[in-house]
CSV table of C-alpha atoms in Angstrom, one decimal:
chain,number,residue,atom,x,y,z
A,1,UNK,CA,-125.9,99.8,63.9
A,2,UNK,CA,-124.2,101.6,60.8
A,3,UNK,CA,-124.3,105.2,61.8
A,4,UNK,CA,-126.2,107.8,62.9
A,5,UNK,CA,-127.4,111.1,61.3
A,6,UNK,CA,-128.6,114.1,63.3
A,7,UNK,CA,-130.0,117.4,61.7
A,8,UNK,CA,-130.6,121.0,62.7
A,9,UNK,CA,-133.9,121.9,63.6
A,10,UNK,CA,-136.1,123.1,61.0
A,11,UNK,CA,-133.5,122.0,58.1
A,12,UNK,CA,-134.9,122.5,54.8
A,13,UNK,CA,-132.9,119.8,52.8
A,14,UNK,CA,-132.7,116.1,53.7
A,15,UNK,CA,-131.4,115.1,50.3
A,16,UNK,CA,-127.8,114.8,51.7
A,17,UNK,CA,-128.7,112.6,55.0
A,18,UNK,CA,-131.0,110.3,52.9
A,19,UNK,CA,-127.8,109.6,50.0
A,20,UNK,CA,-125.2,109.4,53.5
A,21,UNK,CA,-128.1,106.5,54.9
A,22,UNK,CA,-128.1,104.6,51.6
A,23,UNK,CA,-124.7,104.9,50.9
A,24,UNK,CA,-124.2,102.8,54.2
A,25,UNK,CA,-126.5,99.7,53.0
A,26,UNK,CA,-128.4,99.8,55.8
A,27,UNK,CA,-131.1,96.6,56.3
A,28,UNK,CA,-133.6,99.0,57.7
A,29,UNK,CA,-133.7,102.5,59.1
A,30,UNK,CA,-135.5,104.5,62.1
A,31,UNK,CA,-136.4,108.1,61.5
A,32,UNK,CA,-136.6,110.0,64.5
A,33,UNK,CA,-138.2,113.4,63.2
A,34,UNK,CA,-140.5,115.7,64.9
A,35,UNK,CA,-143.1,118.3,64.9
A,36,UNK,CA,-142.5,120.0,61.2
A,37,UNK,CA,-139.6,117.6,59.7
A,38,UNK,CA,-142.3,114.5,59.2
A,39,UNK,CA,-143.4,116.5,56.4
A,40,UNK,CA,-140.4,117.5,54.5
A,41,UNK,CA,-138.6,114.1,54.9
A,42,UNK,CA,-141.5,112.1,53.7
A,43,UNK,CA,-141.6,114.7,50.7
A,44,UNK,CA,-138.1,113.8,50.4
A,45,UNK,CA,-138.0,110.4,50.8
A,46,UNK,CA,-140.4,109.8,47.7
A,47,UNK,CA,-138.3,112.5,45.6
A,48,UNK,CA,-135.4,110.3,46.2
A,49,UNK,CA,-137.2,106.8,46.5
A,50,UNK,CA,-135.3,106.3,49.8
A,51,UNK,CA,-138.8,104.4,50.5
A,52,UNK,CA,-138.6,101.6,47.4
A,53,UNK,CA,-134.5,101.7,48.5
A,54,UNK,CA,-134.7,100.7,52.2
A,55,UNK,CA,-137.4,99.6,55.0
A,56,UNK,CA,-137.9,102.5,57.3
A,57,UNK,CA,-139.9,103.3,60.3
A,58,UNK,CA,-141.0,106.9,60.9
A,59,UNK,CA,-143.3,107.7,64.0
A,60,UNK,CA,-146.6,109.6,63.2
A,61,UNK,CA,-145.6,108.7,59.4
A,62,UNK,CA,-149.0,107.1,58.8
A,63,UNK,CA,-151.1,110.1,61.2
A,64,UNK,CA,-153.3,111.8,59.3
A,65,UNK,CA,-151.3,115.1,60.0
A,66,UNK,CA,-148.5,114.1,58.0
A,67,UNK,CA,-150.3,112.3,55.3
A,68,UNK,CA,-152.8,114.5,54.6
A,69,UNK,CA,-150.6,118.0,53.3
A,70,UNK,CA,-149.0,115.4,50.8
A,71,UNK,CA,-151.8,113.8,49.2
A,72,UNK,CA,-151.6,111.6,47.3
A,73,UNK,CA,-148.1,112.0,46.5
A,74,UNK,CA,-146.6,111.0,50.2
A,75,UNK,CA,-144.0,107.6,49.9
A,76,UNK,CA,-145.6,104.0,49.9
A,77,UNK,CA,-144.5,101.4,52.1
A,78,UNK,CA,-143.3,103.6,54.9
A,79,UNK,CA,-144.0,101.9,58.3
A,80,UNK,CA,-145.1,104.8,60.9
A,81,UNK,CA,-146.8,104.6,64.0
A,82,UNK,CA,-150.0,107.1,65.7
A,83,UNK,CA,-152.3,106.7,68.8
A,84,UNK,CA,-155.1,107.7,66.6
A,85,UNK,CA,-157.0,106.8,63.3
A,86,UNK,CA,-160.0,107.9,62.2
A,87,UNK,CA,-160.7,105.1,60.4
A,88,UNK,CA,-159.5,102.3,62.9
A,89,UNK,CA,-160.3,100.7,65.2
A,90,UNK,CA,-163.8,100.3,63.2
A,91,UNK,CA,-165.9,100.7,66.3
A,92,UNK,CA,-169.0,102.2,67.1
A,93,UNK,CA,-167.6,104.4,69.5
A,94,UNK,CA,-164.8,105.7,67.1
A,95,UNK,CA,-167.7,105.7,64.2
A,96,UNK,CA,-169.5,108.0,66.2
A,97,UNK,CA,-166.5,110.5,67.6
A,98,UNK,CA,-165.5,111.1,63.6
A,99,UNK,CA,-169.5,111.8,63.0
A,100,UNK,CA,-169.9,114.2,65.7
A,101,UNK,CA,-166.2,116.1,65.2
A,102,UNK,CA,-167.3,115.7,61.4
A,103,UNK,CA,-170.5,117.6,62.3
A,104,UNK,CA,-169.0,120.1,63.9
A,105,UNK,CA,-165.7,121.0,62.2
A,106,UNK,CA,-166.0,119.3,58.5
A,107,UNK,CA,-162.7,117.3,58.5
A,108,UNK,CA,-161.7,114.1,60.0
A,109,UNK,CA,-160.3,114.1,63.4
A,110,UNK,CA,-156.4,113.7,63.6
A,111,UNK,CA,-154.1,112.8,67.0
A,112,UNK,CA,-155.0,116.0,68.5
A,113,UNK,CA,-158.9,115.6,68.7
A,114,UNK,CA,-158.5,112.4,70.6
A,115,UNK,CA,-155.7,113.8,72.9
A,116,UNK,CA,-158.0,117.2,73.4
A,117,UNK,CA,-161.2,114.9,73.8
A,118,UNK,CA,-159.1,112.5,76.5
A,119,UNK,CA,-158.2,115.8,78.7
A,120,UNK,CA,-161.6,117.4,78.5
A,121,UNK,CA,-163.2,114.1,80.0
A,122,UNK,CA,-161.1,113.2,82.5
A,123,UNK,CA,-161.0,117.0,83.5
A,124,UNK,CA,-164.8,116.6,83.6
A,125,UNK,CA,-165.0,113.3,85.3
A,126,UNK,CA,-162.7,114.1,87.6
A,127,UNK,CA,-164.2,117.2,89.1
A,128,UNK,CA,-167.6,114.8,89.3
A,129,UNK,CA,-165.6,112.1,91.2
A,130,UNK,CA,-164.3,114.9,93.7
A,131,UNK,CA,-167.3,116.6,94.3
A,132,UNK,CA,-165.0,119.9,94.4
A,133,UNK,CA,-163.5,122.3,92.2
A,134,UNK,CA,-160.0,121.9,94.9
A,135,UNK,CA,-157.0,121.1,92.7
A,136,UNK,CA,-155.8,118.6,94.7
A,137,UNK,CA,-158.9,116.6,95.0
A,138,UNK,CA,-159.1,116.7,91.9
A,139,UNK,CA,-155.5,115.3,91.0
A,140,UNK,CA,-156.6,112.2,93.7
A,141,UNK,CA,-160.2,111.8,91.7
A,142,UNK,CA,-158.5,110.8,88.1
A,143,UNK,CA,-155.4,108.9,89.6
A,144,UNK,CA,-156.0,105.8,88.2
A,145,UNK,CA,-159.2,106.6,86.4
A,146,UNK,CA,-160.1,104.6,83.3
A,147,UNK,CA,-162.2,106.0,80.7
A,148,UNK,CA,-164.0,104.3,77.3
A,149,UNK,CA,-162.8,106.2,74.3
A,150,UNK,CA,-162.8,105.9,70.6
A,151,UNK,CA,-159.8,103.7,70.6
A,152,UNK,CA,-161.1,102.0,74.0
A,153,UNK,CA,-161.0,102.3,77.7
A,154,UNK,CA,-157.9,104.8,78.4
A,155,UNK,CA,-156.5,104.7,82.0
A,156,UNK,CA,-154.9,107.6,83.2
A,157,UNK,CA,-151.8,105.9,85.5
A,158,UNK,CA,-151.8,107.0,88.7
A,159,UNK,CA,-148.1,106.6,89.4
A,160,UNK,CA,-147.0,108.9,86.8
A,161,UNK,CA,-150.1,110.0,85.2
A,162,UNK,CA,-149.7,109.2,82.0
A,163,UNK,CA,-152.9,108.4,80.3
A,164,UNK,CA,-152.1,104.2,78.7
A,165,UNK,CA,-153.1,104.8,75.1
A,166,UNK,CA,-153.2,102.2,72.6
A,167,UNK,CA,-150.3,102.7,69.6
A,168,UNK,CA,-151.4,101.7,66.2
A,169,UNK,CA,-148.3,100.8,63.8
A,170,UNK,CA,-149.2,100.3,60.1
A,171,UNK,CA,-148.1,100.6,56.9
A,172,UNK,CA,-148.8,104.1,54.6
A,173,UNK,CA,-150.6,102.6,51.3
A,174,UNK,CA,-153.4,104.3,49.0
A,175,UNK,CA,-157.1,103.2,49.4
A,176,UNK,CA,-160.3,103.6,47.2
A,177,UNK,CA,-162.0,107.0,48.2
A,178,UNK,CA,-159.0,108.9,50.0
A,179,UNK,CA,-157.0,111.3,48.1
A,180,UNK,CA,-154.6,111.0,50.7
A,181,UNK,CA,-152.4,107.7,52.1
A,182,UNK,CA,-154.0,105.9,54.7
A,183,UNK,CA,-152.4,103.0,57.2
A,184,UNK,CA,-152.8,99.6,55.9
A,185,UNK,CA,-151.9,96.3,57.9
A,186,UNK,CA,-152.4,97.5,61.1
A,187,UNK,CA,-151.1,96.1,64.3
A,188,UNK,CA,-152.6,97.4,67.9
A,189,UNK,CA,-149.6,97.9,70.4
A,190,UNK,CA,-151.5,98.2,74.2
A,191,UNK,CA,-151.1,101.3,76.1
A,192,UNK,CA,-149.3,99.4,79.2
A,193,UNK,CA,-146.7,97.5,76.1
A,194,UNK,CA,-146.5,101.1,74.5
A,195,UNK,CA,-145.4,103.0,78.0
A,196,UNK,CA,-142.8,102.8,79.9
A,197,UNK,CA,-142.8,101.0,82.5
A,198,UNK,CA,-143.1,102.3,85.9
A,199,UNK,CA,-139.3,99.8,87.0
A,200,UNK,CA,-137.6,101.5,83.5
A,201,UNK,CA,-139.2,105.1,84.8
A,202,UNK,CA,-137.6,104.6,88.0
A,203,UNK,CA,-134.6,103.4,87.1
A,204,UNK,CA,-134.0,106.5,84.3
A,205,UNK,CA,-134.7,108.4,87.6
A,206,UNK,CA,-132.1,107.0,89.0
A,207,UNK,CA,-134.5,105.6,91.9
């Protein structure tokens, strides 16, 4: 570990961090953005060529919600990590979620229609397992409850409820027909490798 970088909320100008980073000759580096800094700092990163300089890893740098506003002008190379692509896994089920969300909104679905489609079902599901509209029976109806998805069956954790997605890591790279960067070599990280577990849980808990 060579250092560590921390920036303001919303900060406009990433220039200085990404020369500080370099300047240490770093063998790889993990961006830790969020919300509206994935944006920017990819922008920057290509401006600079941080990304042909040093291997980096950003999360959601290959979702289609940070690739997309940049086109095709977003950095190569850049190793990033979403629980959704509409292009992968190339399923029928996840052929036929893009269709139908397609249909009916004329884009291709991003993170957010799979996490919005995940909580509408097991809302759904749930109240049909409970037989009641009572809150509690409902929370008892989707512990544990496992439904199939586009990206495959999703169980909702009854411990902690936390619904075990699937993370897909993969490298941003341009492909035929997209005027934006797409993930290429991608690698399918389980939903039970990708959470927490429920020992390292309690233990942060202090339980």
């Amino acid at each position: 570990l060579l250092g560590q970088s921390w920036w303001k909320v919303g900060e406009p100008d990433f220039t200085p961090y990404i020369t500080s980073i370099l300047a240490a000759k770093p063998d790889a580096v993990i961006i830790a953005t969020g919300g509206a800094s994935c944006v920017p700092f990819l922008k920057a990163a290509k401006a600079t060529g941080f990304n042909d300089k040093v291997p980096f890893f950003m999360h959601t740098a290959t979702e289609l919600s940070t690739l997309k506003p940049l086109g095709l002008d977003a950095p190569e190379g850049v190793i990033g990590s979403s629980n959704y692509f509409f292009y992968y896994p190339d399923t029928p089920a996840n052929k036929a979620f893009v269709a139908e969300f397609k249909k009916a909104y004329g884009r291709e679905p991003k993170v957010g229609a799979l996490y919005g489609y995940l909580t509408a079902r097991f809302i759904i599901e749930g109240y049909k397992k409970a037989g009641s509209l009572d809150k509690e029976k409902l929370i008892t109806a989707i512990e544990g409850m496992t439904l199939e998805s586009p990206v495959g069956p999703v169980t909702l954790r009854a411990e902690d409820h936390q619904a075990l997605l699937p993370m897909y890591m993969g490298v941003t790279k341009k492909a035929p027909g997209y005027d934006f960067l797409v993930a290429g070599d991608i690698v399918t990280i389980s939903g039970q490798d990708a959470a927490p577990s429920l020992e390292d849980i309690k233990k942060a808990r202090g339980k």
